[in-house]
Short mmCIF file of C-alpha atoms and ligand atoms in Angstrom, two decimals:
data_model
loop_
_atom_site.label_atom_id
_atom_site.label_comp_id
_atom_site.label_asym_id
_atom_site.label_seq_id
_atom_site.Cartn_x
_atom_site.Cartn_y
_atom_site.Cartn_z
CA MET A 1 211.57 181.81 6.87
CA LEU A 2 213.56 182.63 3.89
CA LYS A 3 216.42 180.60 4.53
CA ARG A 4 214.32 177.63 4.04
CA PHE A 5 213.53 178.00 0.73
CA LEU A 6 216.83 179.29 -0.67
CA PHE A 7 218.58 175.96 -2.30
CA VAL A 8 221.35 177.11 -4.54
CA LEU A 9 223.07 179.44 -2.50
CA PRO A 10 226.65 178.85 -1.49
CA ALA A 11 227.29 175.90 1.27
CA ALA A 12 227.15 178.62 4.21
CA LEU A 13 224.11 180.42 3.35
CA PHE A 14 221.65 177.51 3.89
CA VAL A 15 220.53 177.36 7.39
CA CYS A 16 218.13 174.75 8.27
CA LEU A 17 215.87 175.80 11.32
CA PRO A 18 215.39 172.81 13.58
CA SER A 19 211.80 172.15 12.90
CA SER A 20 212.52 172.34 9.20
CA CYS A 21 215.21 170.24 9.05
CA LYS A 22 214.40 166.96 10.41
CA SER A 23 214.28 164.14 7.65
CA SER A 24 211.42 162.85 9.18
CA ASP A 25 209.11 165.87 8.45
CA SER A 26 208.64 164.96 4.94
CA GLY A 27 204.62 165.69 5.37
CA GLY A 28 202.08 164.10 3.20
CA SER A 29 204.49 163.73 0.17
CA ALA A 30 207.01 161.55 1.89
CA ASP A 31 206.21 159.03 -1.06
CA ALA A 32 207.04 161.67 -3.67
CA ASN A 33 210.24 162.32 -2.29
CA ASP A 34 211.33 158.54 -1.50
CA ALA A 35 210.59 157.48 -5.03
CA GLY A 36 214.47 158.82 -5.47
CA PRO A 37 215.75 160.52 -8.15
CA THR A 38 218.36 158.10 -8.63
CA GLU A 39 216.59 156.65 -11.63
CA ASP A 40 218.41 157.78 -14.50
CA THR A 41 222.18 157.47 -13.55
CA PRO A 42 223.86 154.54 -14.59
CA GLN A 43 226.24 152.54 -12.06
CA PRO A 44 229.76 153.56 -12.14
CA PRO A 45 232.00 151.02 -13.83
CA ALA A 46 233.88 148.60 -11.50
CA GLU A 47 237.03 150.75 -11.85
CA VAL A 48 237.30 154.24 -13.23
CA THR A 49 240.67 155.97 -14.66
CA PHE A 50 241.83 159.54 -14.94
CA PRO A 51 243.79 160.88 -17.86
CA ALA A 52 247.38 162.03 -17.75
CA GLY A 53 247.56 165.74 -17.30
CA PHE A 54 244.36 165.93 -14.91
CA ALA A 55 244.64 168.69 -12.66
CA TRP A 56 243.99 167.41 -9.25
CA GLY A 57 243.73 170.27 -6.78
CA SER A 58 241.61 172.14 -4.16
CA ALA A 59 240.10 175.44 -3.92
CA THR A 60 239.83 178.49 -1.49
CA ALA A 61 238.62 182.35 -2.10
CA ALA A 62 240.42 185.21 -0.66
CA PHE A 63 237.57 186.58 1.66
CA GLN A 64 237.38 183.25 2.93
CA VAL A 65 241.13 182.36 4.11
CA GLU A 66 242.56 185.85 4.25
CA LYS A 67 242.95 188.53 6.69
CA GLY A 68 242.87 192.44 6.64
CA LEU A 69 239.98 192.67 3.52
CA THR A 70 238.10 195.77 5.17
CA ALA A 71 238.14 197.54 1.94
CA THR A 72 235.55 195.43 0.33
CA ASP A 73 231.91 194.85 1.19
CA TRP A 74 232.09 191.68 2.72
CA GLY A 75 234.68 193.52 5.20
CA ALA A 76 231.81 195.98 6.04
CA TRP A 77 229.25 193.02 6.10
CA VAL A 78 230.97 190.94 8.65
CA LYS A 79 231.16 193.72 11.08
CA THR A 80 227.40 194.07 10.58
CA ALA A 81 225.65 192.70 13.51
CA GLY A 82 223.17 190.14 12.88
CA LYS A 83 224.61 188.92 9.25
CA ILE A 84 227.36 186.31 10.25
CA LYS A 85 226.63 183.43 12.63
CA ASN A 86 228.36 184.33 15.94
CA MET A 87 229.55 187.37 14.30
CA ASP A 88 232.73 185.29 13.45
CA ASP A 89 235.70 187.61 12.27
CA PRO A 90 238.13 186.15 9.48
CA ASP A 91 240.71 188.49 10.79
CA VAL A 92 240.57 186.79 14.19
CA LEU A 93 239.67 183.16 13.40
CA GLY A 94 240.71 182.59 10.04
CA PRO A 95 243.75 180.68 8.36
CA ASP A 96 245.43 183.91 7.46
CA ALA A 97 246.52 182.28 4.14
CA LEU A 98 249.13 185.08 2.82
CA ALA A 99 250.91 184.91 5.99
CA HIS A 100 251.06 180.92 5.56
CA ILE A 101 251.77 180.42 2.21
CA ASP A 102 254.48 178.05 2.82
CA ASP A 103 252.18 175.84 5.39
CA ASP A 104 249.47 176.04 2.51
CA ILE A 105 251.87 174.95 -0.64
CA ALA A 106 253.12 171.90 1.89
CA LEU A 107 249.22 170.87 2.51
CA LEU A 108 248.88 170.77 -1.24
CA THR A 109 252.20 168.93 -1.84
CA GLN A 110 251.98 166.64 0.96
CA SER A 111 248.75 165.50 -0.60
CA GLY A 112 249.91 165.13 -3.88
CA GLN A 113 248.11 168.02 -5.55
CA ASN A 114 249.50 169.47 -8.58
CA ALA A 115 246.89 172.74 -8.97
CA TYR A 116 245.52 175.14 -6.54
CA ARG A 117 242.66 177.48 -7.03
CA PHE A 118 242.16 180.66 -5.28
CA SER A 119 241.32 184.30 -5.88
CA ILE A 120 243.31 187.51 -6.00
CA GLU A 121 241.24 190.06 -4.00
CA TRP A 122 240.55 193.16 -5.99
CA GLY A 123 239.77 195.20 -3.12
CA ARG A 124 243.33 194.17 -1.38
CA LEU A 125 245.21 195.25 -4.55
CA TYR A 126 243.00 198.68 -5.02
CA PRO A 127 241.34 199.53 -1.61
CA THR A 128 240.38 202.99 -3.17
CA LYS A 129 238.90 204.24 -6.11
CA ALA A 130 241.75 206.82 -6.42
CA ALA A 131 244.57 203.92 -6.28
CA PHE A 132 242.67 202.01 -9.06
CA ASP A 133 242.09 205.34 -11.34
CA ALA A 134 246.19 205.72 -11.10
CA ASP A 135 247.01 202.10 -11.07
CA MET A 136 248.76 202.31 -7.70
CA PRO A 137 248.12 199.06 -6.62
CA ASP A 138 248.88 198.13 -2.66
CA MET A 139 252.37 196.94 -3.12
CA ALA A 140 252.18 194.90 0.41
CA GLY A 141 249.30 192.88 -1.38
CA VAL A 142 251.10 192.81 -5.05
CA THR A 143 254.32 191.20 -3.09
CA ALA A 144 252.17 188.73 -1.14
CA TYR A 145 250.42 187.04 -4.24
CA ASP A 146 253.56 187.28 -6.29
CA THR A 147 255.17 185.10 -3.48
CA LEU A 148 252.27 182.73 -3.55
CA LEU A 149 252.32 182.42 -7.43
CA THR A 150 256.13 182.07 -7.66
CA LYS A 151 256.25 179.46 -4.62
CA LEU A 152 253.56 177.45 -6.47
CA LYS A 153 255.56 177.21 -9.60
CA ALA A 154 258.83 176.02 -7.60
CA ALA A 155 256.70 173.67 -5.84
CA GLY A 156 255.16 172.27 -9.39
CA VAL A 157 251.64 173.55 -8.42
CA ALA A 158 249.36 175.18 -11.03
CA PRO A 159 247.70 178.04 -10.15
CA TRP A 160 244.01 178.74 -10.93
CA VAL A 161 243.05 182.24 -10.15
CA THR A 162 239.74 183.58 -9.48
CA LEU A 163 239.17 187.29 -10.51
CA HIS A 164 235.95 187.81 -8.55
CA HIS A 165 234.63 185.38 -5.60
CA PHE A 166 231.63 187.41 -4.07
CA SER A 167 233.58 190.19 -2.50
CA SER A 168 233.67 193.66 -4.37
CA PRO A 169 235.72 196.63 -3.44
CA SER A 170 234.19 198.88 -0.80
CA TRP A 171 234.36 201.70 -3.48
CA LEU A 172 232.01 199.66 -6.00
CA SER A 173 229.65 198.00 -3.49
CA ASP A 174 228.52 199.44 0.25
CA PRO A 175 226.24 197.42 2.04
CA SER A 176 225.34 200.54 3.78
CA MET A 177 223.78 202.24 1.16
CA ALA A 178 221.87 198.97 -0.11
CA ASP A 179 219.02 200.91 -1.96
CA ALA A 180 221.48 202.53 -4.37
CA PRO A 181 223.03 200.48 -7.42
CA GLN A 182 225.91 198.15 -6.04
CA ALA A 183 228.76 196.54 -7.73
CA TRP A 184 227.18 194.76 -10.63
CA GLU A 185 224.52 197.08 -10.88
CA ARG A 186 226.53 200.15 -11.59
CA PRO A 187 227.03 201.04 -15.17
CA GLU A 188 230.73 201.57 -14.81
CA MET A 189 231.12 197.68 -13.30
CA ALA A 190 231.99 196.10 -16.58
CA ALA A 191 234.32 198.48 -17.87
CA LEU A 192 235.98 198.58 -14.20
CA PHE A 193 236.23 194.63 -13.87
CA VAL A 194 237.45 194.20 -17.44
CA GLU A 195 240.21 196.79 -16.56
CA TRP A 196 241.16 194.41 -13.36
CA CYS A 197 241.33 191.53 -15.17
CA LYS A 198 243.38 192.96 -17.63
CA ARG A 199 245.79 193.98 -14.93
CA ILE A 200 245.97 190.96 -13.33
CA ALA A 201 246.75 189.28 -16.72
CA LYS A 202 249.07 191.70 -17.74
CA ARG A 203 251.28 191.52 -14.49
CA TRP A 204 251.00 187.67 -13.73
CA GLY A 205 250.31 186.31 -17.25
CA ASP A 206 254.03 184.64 -17.18
CA LYS A 207 252.81 182.60 -14.18
CA ILE A 208 249.33 182.21 -14.76
CA ASP A 209 247.51 179.96 -17.77
CA HIS A 210 243.96 179.41 -16.02
CA TYR A 211 241.57 182.05 -14.89
CA ILE A 212 238.14 181.93 -13.66
CA THR A 213 236.45 185.59 -14.08
CA ILE A 214 233.50 184.99 -11.70
CA ASN A 215 232.55 182.64 -9.21
CA GLU A 216 228.93 181.34 -9.21
CA PRO A 217 227.43 184.50 -10.72
CA LEU A 218 223.83 183.10 -10.07
CA ASN A 219 224.40 182.54 -6.33
CA LEU A 220 226.05 186.03 -6.10
CA ALA A 221 222.81 187.32 -7.00
CA LEU A 222 220.43 185.41 -5.08
CA GLY A 223 222.61 185.71 -2.07
CA GLY A 224 222.63 189.58 -2.25
CA TYR A 225 219.20 190.17 -3.71
CA VAL A 226 216.96 187.33 -2.98
CA GLN A 227 218.07 185.56 0.48
CA GLY A 228 219.92 188.99 1.45
CA SER A 229 222.61 186.81 3.30
CA PHE A 230 225.16 188.68 1.04
CA PRO A 231 225.73 192.44 0.83
CA PRO A 232 223.65 194.61 -0.13
CA GLY A 233 221.03 192.03 1.88
CA GLN A 234 218.14 192.49 -0.18
CA LEU A 235 215.14 190.07 0.06
CA LEU A 236 213.39 189.01 -3.24
CA ALA A 237 214.41 191.81 -5.36
CA MET A 238 213.94 189.84 -8.61
CA ASP A 239 214.51 192.64 -11.02
CA ARG A 240 217.85 193.67 -9.34
CA THR A 241 218.64 189.67 -9.04
CA PHE A 242 218.05 189.56 -13.10
CA ALA A 243 220.00 192.85 -13.66
CA VAL A 244 222.88 191.28 -11.61
CA VAL A 245 223.05 188.18 -13.41
CA LYS A 246 222.76 189.57 -16.80
CA ALA A 247 225.74 192.24 -16.13
CA GLU A 248 227.84 189.40 -14.79
CA ALA A 249 227.40 187.39 -17.99
CA LYS A 250 228.18 190.31 -20.30
CA ALA A 251 231.11 191.45 -18.22
CA HIS A 252 232.53 188.10 -18.10
CA ALA A 253 232.64 187.71 -22.05
CA GLN A 254 234.54 191.33 -22.16
CA ALA A 255 236.96 190.02 -19.58
CA PHE A 256 237.41 186.67 -21.40
CA ASP A 257 238.77 189.01 -24.35
CA ALA A 258 240.54 191.32 -22.44
CA ILE A 259 242.45 188.47 -20.75
CA HIS A 260 243.32 186.78 -23.90
CA ALA A 261 244.40 189.92 -25.20
CA ALA A 262 246.65 190.61 -22.35
CA ASP A 263 248.00 187.18 -21.63
CA THR A 264 249.86 185.53 -24.34
CA ILE A 265 252.44 184.08 -22.29
CA ASP A 266 252.15 179.82 -22.04
CA ALA A 267 253.49 179.53 -18.17
CA ASP A 268 253.37 175.74 -18.44
CA GLY A 269 254.70 174.93 -21.61
CA ASP A 270 251.56 173.22 -22.73
CA GLY A 271 250.96 175.37 -25.89
CA LYS A 272 248.41 177.41 -24.33
CA SER A 273 248.94 180.91 -22.50
CA ALA A 274 245.07 181.53 -20.89
CA LEU A 275 242.24 179.38 -20.67
CA VAL A 276 239.31 181.06 -19.18
CA SER A 277 235.88 180.26 -17.88
CA MET A 278 233.55 181.01 -14.98
CA ALA A 279 232.86 178.71 -11.77
CA PHE A 280 229.17 177.97 -12.65
CA HIS A 281 227.30 176.47 -9.90
CA GLN A 282 225.39 173.43 -11.30
CA ARG A 283 223.11 171.31 -9.11
CA ALA A 284 220.70 168.21 -9.48
CA PHE A 285 216.96 169.29 -9.59
CA HIS A 286 213.98 167.00 -9.13
CA ALA A 287 210.27 167.70 -8.78
CA TYR A 288 208.66 167.41 -5.16
CA ASP A 289 205.85 165.29 -6.60
CA ALA A 290 206.83 163.84 -9.67
CA THR A 291 203.08 163.13 -10.37
CA ASN A 292 202.09 166.58 -10.25
CA PRO A 293 202.65 168.35 -13.56
CA ASP A 294 203.10 171.69 -11.99
CA ASP A 295 206.04 170.70 -10.06
CA VAL A 296 207.64 169.08 -12.87
CA ASP A 297 207.18 172.19 -14.96
CA ALA A 298 208.51 174.27 -12.24
CA THR A 299 211.39 172.02 -11.81
CA ALA A 300 211.98 172.43 -15.53
CA ARG A 301 211.82 176.00 -15.20
CA VAL A 302 214.43 176.20 -12.14
CA LYS A 303 216.73 173.91 -13.75
CA TYR A 304 216.66 176.01 -17.11
CA PHE A 305 217.36 179.06 -15.27
CA TRP A 306 219.95 177.87 -12.86
CA ASN A 307 221.88 174.93 -15.10
CA ALA A 308 221.48 176.20 -18.75
CA TRP A 309 220.57 180.09 -19.28
CA LEU A 310 224.20 181.54 -18.79
CA MET A 311 226.15 178.59 -20.18
CA ASN A 312 223.73 178.90 -23.65
CA ALA A 313 224.74 182.79 -23.06
CA VAL A 314 228.52 182.20 -23.14
CA VAL A 315 229.09 179.25 -25.34
CA LYS A 316 226.34 179.59 -27.80
CA GLY A 317 225.79 183.19 -27.66
CA ASP A 318 222.11 182.53 -27.18
CA TRP A 319 220.36 185.36 -25.10
CA ASP A 320 217.19 184.43 -23.30
CA ASP A 321 216.45 187.64 -22.30
CA ASP A 322 213.15 187.09 -20.40
CA TYR A 323 214.30 183.28 -19.13
CA ASP A 324 211.23 181.89 -21.11
CA GLN A 325 213.44 179.14 -22.96
CA LYS A 326 212.34 180.62 -26.25
CA TYR A 327 214.56 183.14 -28.49
CA ASP A 328 211.67 185.22 -29.72
CA GLY A 329 211.27 188.25 -27.30
CA PRO A 330 212.50 191.57 -28.48
CA ASN A 331 215.69 191.50 -26.71
CA ASP A 332 216.65 187.85 -27.44
CA LYS A 333 219.76 186.83 -29.31
CA LEU A 334 220.83 183.72 -31.05
CA GLY A 335 224.35 183.35 -31.80
CA ASP A 336 225.26 186.65 -30.63
CA PRO A 337 229.02 187.06 -31.37
CA THR A 338 229.93 189.39 -28.46
CA LEU A 339 229.00 185.99 -26.07
CA LYS A 340 229.35 183.19 -28.08
CA ASN A 341 232.43 181.17 -27.51
CA HIS A 342 233.55 183.19 -24.76
CA VAL A 343 234.80 180.17 -22.34
CA ASP A 344 237.58 177.59 -22.93
CA TYR A 345 236.14 175.23 -20.69
CA LEU A 346 233.18 174.99 -18.30
CA GLY A 347 234.11 175.34 -14.89
CA VAL A 348 231.37 173.41 -12.99
CA ASN A 349 230.76 173.72 -8.86
CA TYR A 350 228.57 170.75 -7.63
CA TYR A 351 227.66 170.20 -4.34
CA SER A 352 223.88 168.75 -3.98
CA ASP A 353 220.29 168.06 -5.20
CA THR A 354 217.19 170.19 -4.77
CA LEU A 355 213.58 169.37 -4.62
CA ILE A 356 211.38 172.01 -6.50
CA ALA A 357 207.62 172.64 -6.32
CA ARG A 358 205.03 174.92 -8.06
CA SER A 359 203.97 176.11 -4.87
CA HIS A 360 205.06 175.18 -1.36
CA GLY A 361 205.58 177.88 1.27
CA VAL A 362 207.55 180.98 -0.21
CA VAL A 363 207.08 181.27 -3.99
CA ILE A 364 209.82 182.79 -5.77
CA PRO A 365 208.49 185.69 -8.07
CA LYS A 366 208.88 185.60 -11.54
CA ILE A 367 210.43 182.02 -11.64
CA ASN A 368 207.11 180.98 -9.86
CA ALA A 369 208.86 177.86 -7.92
CA SER A 370 209.28 177.00 -4.75
CA VAL A 371 212.38 175.57 -3.39
CA ILE A 372 211.94 172.67 -0.61
CA GLN A 373 214.72 172.47 1.96
CA ASP A 374 212.52 170.84 4.63
CA HIS A 375 211.38 168.02 2.88
CA ILE A 376 214.84 166.41 1.60
CA GLN A 377 215.08 162.74 0.79
CA ASP A 378 214.87 160.65 3.70
CA SER A 379 217.06 158.14 2.54
CA ARG A 380 220.35 160.12 1.80
CA PRO A 381 223.05 160.85 4.06
CA LYS A 382 223.37 164.52 5.30
CA ASN A 383 225.97 167.01 5.59
CA GLU A 384 226.52 169.32 8.48
CA LEU A 385 224.70 171.89 6.46
CA TRP A 386 222.10 169.22 6.09
CA TRP A 387 222.49 168.90 2.66
CA ASP A 388 221.94 165.67 0.78
CA VAL A 389 224.81 163.78 -0.32
CA TYR A 390 224.18 162.88 -3.74
CA PRO A 391 227.18 161.78 -5.74
CA GLN A 392 224.85 160.77 -8.87
CA GLY A 393 224.18 164.47 -9.20
CA MET A 394 227.88 164.87 -10.24
CA ARG A 395 227.09 162.72 -13.12
CA GLN A 396 224.06 164.22 -13.89
CA VAL A 397 225.48 167.60 -14.24
CA LEU A 398 228.45 166.60 -16.18
CA ASP A 399 226.45 164.93 -18.46
CA GLU A 400 224.46 167.93 -18.96
CA ALA A 401 227.82 170.08 -19.47
CA LYS A 402 229.09 167.65 -22.07
CA ALA A 403 226.41 168.40 -24.23
CA TYR A 404 228.17 172.14 -24.85
CA GLY A 405 231.29 170.27 -26.37
CA LEU A 406 233.94 171.92 -24.16
CA PRO A 407 236.57 170.77 -21.96
CA ILE A 408 235.15 170.52 -18.11
CA VAL A 409 236.73 171.23 -15.29
CA ILE A 410 235.29 170.66 -11.32
CA THR A 411 235.95 173.81 -10.04
CA GLU A 412 234.33 172.75 -6.30
CA ASN A 413 232.76 169.92 -4.84
CA GLY A 414 233.02 169.33 -1.16
CA ILE A 415 231.38 168.55 2.24
CA ALA A 416 230.77 170.50 5.51
CA ASP A 417 232.24 167.65 7.87
CA SER A 418 233.87 168.63 11.28
CA THR A 419 234.86 165.18 12.12
CA ASP A 420 236.03 164.01 8.74
CA VAL A 421 233.87 161.00 9.22
CA ASN A 422 232.57 161.33 5.84
CA ARG A 423 234.64 163.42 3.84
CA ALA A 424 236.84 160.23 2.36
CA ARG A 425 233.76 158.47 1.05
CA TYR A 426 232.29 161.84 -0.35
CA LEU A 427 235.43 162.73 -2.45
CA THR A 428 235.59 159.22 -3.41
CA GLU A 429 232.16 158.62 -4.83
CA HIS A 430 231.85 161.98 -6.35
CA LEU A 431 235.28 161.38 -8.17
CA GLN A 432 234.07 157.83 -9.12
CA GLN A 433 231.15 159.59 -10.87
CA VAL A 434 233.33 161.95 -12.73
CA GLY A 435 235.33 158.91 -13.70
CA ALA A 436 232.30 157.39 -14.97
CA ALA A 437 231.60 160.69 -16.66
CA ILE A 438 234.90 160.64 -18.35
CA ALA A 439 234.30 156.71 -19.68
CA ALA A 440 230.99 157.90 -21.03
CA GLY A 441 232.78 160.58 -23.22
CA ALA A 442 232.94 163.61 -21.06
CA ASP A 443 236.18 165.71 -21.68
CA VAL A 444 236.81 166.39 -17.73
CA ARG A 445 240.34 168.01 -17.26
CA GLY A 446 240.33 168.21 -13.60
CA TYR A 447 238.88 168.41 -10.10
CA PHE A 448 239.39 170.80 -7.11
CA HIS A 449 238.23 169.83 -3.84
CA TRP A 450 236.19 172.67 -1.59
CA SER A 451 238.34 173.32 0.33
CA LEU A 452 242.07 173.05 0.66
CA ILE A 453 241.62 174.26 4.49
CA ASP A 454 238.72 175.09 6.87
CA ASN A 455 237.39 178.56 6.28
CA PHE A 456 234.96 181.42 6.77
CA GLU A 457 231.92 180.02 5.00
CA TRP A 458 230.04 183.44 4.55
CA ALA A 459 227.13 183.77 6.61
CA ASN A 460 227.76 180.83 8.79
CA GLY A 461 231.10 181.94 10.01
CA PHE A 462 233.58 179.45 10.75
CA CYS A 463 231.33 176.75 11.39
CA PRO A 464 231.08 174.69 8.64
CA LYS A 465 234.17 172.76 7.97
CA PHE A 466 234.97 172.04 4.32
CA GLY A 467 238.67 171.52 4.47
CA LEU A 468 240.93 168.69 3.62
CA SER A 469 242.85 170.37 6.23
CA ALA A 470 242.07 171.89 9.63
CA TYR A 471 243.95 174.23 11.33
CA ASP A 472 244.07 175.64 15.02
CA GLN A 473 242.62 179.05 15.15
CA LYS A 474 244.97 180.44 17.80
CA THR A 475 248.37 179.35 16.26
CA LYS A 476 247.11 178.89 12.77
CA VAL A 477 249.12 175.23 12.52
CA ARG A 478 247.67 173.22 9.74
CA THR A 479 247.07 169.35 9.91
CA LEU A 480 246.15 167.33 6.87
CA ARG A 481 242.92 165.12 7.79
CA ALA A 482 242.56 161.71 6.83
CA SER A 483 240.59 162.57 3.71
CA GLY A 484 243.45 164.46 2.69
CA GLN A 485 245.57 161.15 2.79
CA GLN A 486 242.66 159.71 0.63
CA TYR A 487 242.63 162.08 -2.00
CA LYS A 488 246.41 161.53 -2.14
CA LYS A 489 245.92 157.79 -2.59
CA ILE A 490 243.37 158.45 -5.35
CA ILE A 491 245.87 161.21 -6.99
CA GLN A 492 248.86 158.96 -7.07
CA ALA A 493 246.75 155.80 -8.29
CA LYS A 494 244.69 158.22 -10.88
CA LYS A 495 241.98 155.42 -10.77
CA ILE A 496 239.36 154.15 -8.14
CA ALA A 497 238.12 150.57 -8.15
CA GLN A 498 235.01 149.59 -6.47
CA SER A 499 237.06 147.82 -3.70
CA ASP A 500 238.55 151.41 -2.78
CA LEU A 501 235.01 152.20 -1.63
CA ASP A 502 234.36 149.01 -0.05
CA VAL A 503 236.72 149.72 2.44
CA LEU A 504 235.56 152.81 3.62
CA PRO A 505 233.33 153.15 6.56
CA PRO A 506 229.67 154.06 5.78
CA TYR A 507 228.23 157.76 6.04
CA VAL A 508 227.24 159.07 8.98
CA SER A 509 224.27 161.49 8.58
CA ALA A 510 224.60 164.78 11.10
CA PRO A 511 221.72 164.07 13.20
CA VAL A 512 221.08 168.02 13.46
CA ASN A 513 222.39 171.07 11.43
CA PRO A 514 225.14 171.82 14.10
CA CYS A 515 225.67 175.08 12.17
CA ASN A 516 221.71 176.09 12.57
C1 LIG B 1 230.21 177.53 -3.03
C2 LIG B 1 231.36 178.92 -2.80
C3 LIG B 1 232.16 178.67 -1.91
C4 LIG B 1 231.91 178.16 -0.58
C5 LIG B 1 231.51 176.74 -0.84
C6 LIG B 1 231.00 175.96 0.28
O1 LIG B 1 229.10 177.97 -3.36
O2 LIG B 1 231.58 179.21 -4.52
O3 LIG B 1 232.85 179.93 -1.25
O4 LIG B 1 230.98 178.93 0.14
O5 LIG B 1 230.21 177.09 -1.62
#
């Protein structure tokens, strides 16, 4: 039941129940849905172009593509019965990225990409607290990441490094002690995370210029403390959820300062030594019934919390401690200098759209809203996780981000599509919206497709296939998909014309959620 209302969790987390996923199951309010939230999004121009110096890349995360991350909370989680679809094991089925560095770099260069977003795993370099305290990193891990960074440089591919992508070291987060404070709830977490970031920036500042401190801070909290699909597996634990989100925001700001202090080397010669952000998961939101003021209010509340609260904190220093959209509470602050201007660019992950009602099935406490996953819009194509394909939402989140006046980078965008029938169109339509936003004044500097290669999609195991490349789970041999060739075409042309879309086949909607 819970899985039906949690909208914003990472791709792999939302699993429709067959009865709840039928697009025909739109109940009495089908009209409200079908009114369609495309109203305010302008048609993209007939041709869009991308600026020189644009970062064209794709993204992965360590736990999703590497092997042997047993000293992490996710390492324990995958061994816990009932948590992962089919108990899929990354050590057996995964692409084993660190043993296939050359192969993955070949996928990047074959498709013309000049940037690669990946994460360096804290629990790989420091599997124990003693190792961290003594600063004695695991040397095999250091060598592996060093090799990756060195080879990327030789290949002309810029590394964009994430320092925390959902998984934490076991010595900070242990799902078998779920009632005890975990990772971001622990008072010592911020200082330890800052130290971790500082060490990476110091060790590899000569190779890295682009950092993402924390991936999708809100999704991490919702996965772990609302839906329960992430460690520590709590359900509707709202106080813990908010504590985690706040801790991440504050730790990020301190890490931002530490990275800038530690990395003063301009690795790529563009005059900047370190550009630091988070990857914010932004969504389009629409009221389930646009004629119902309660649904409209609930949608505004969710949208504020999800798309604006954290950006307001780390860009403007405006801290809305009670999430009421006002800065009049005892712990609220405007322009707090410890938070303000603590991102150099906005990293935006965009996937899809969500319908919100005031009350429809499960109501999320404190946020006082329901997320409607079983009444998604009939008219839209669906990916294989039964998410709406909604490229206009890309334009909407970019227009929102533009208002902060910072450069923007799309740090993730992609589609679960095991047969690659839809990915070329999805990629092209979303990039067309990026180009349209640029034409309208958004300073978008790059785009990272999720993902370079099929990988472990959290609770859904290896079922959803997000890769521009496939691989054989036994031999690990990689193959660039046709959509990877389409990406290359766009990268080479640095523009998209309507005629590029006209030649692509129309979407084929997934008839059911195959990963259910
Ligand atoms: C995002 C996550 C990423 C991946 C994609 C599909 O929310 O950041 O790790 O799971 O969804």
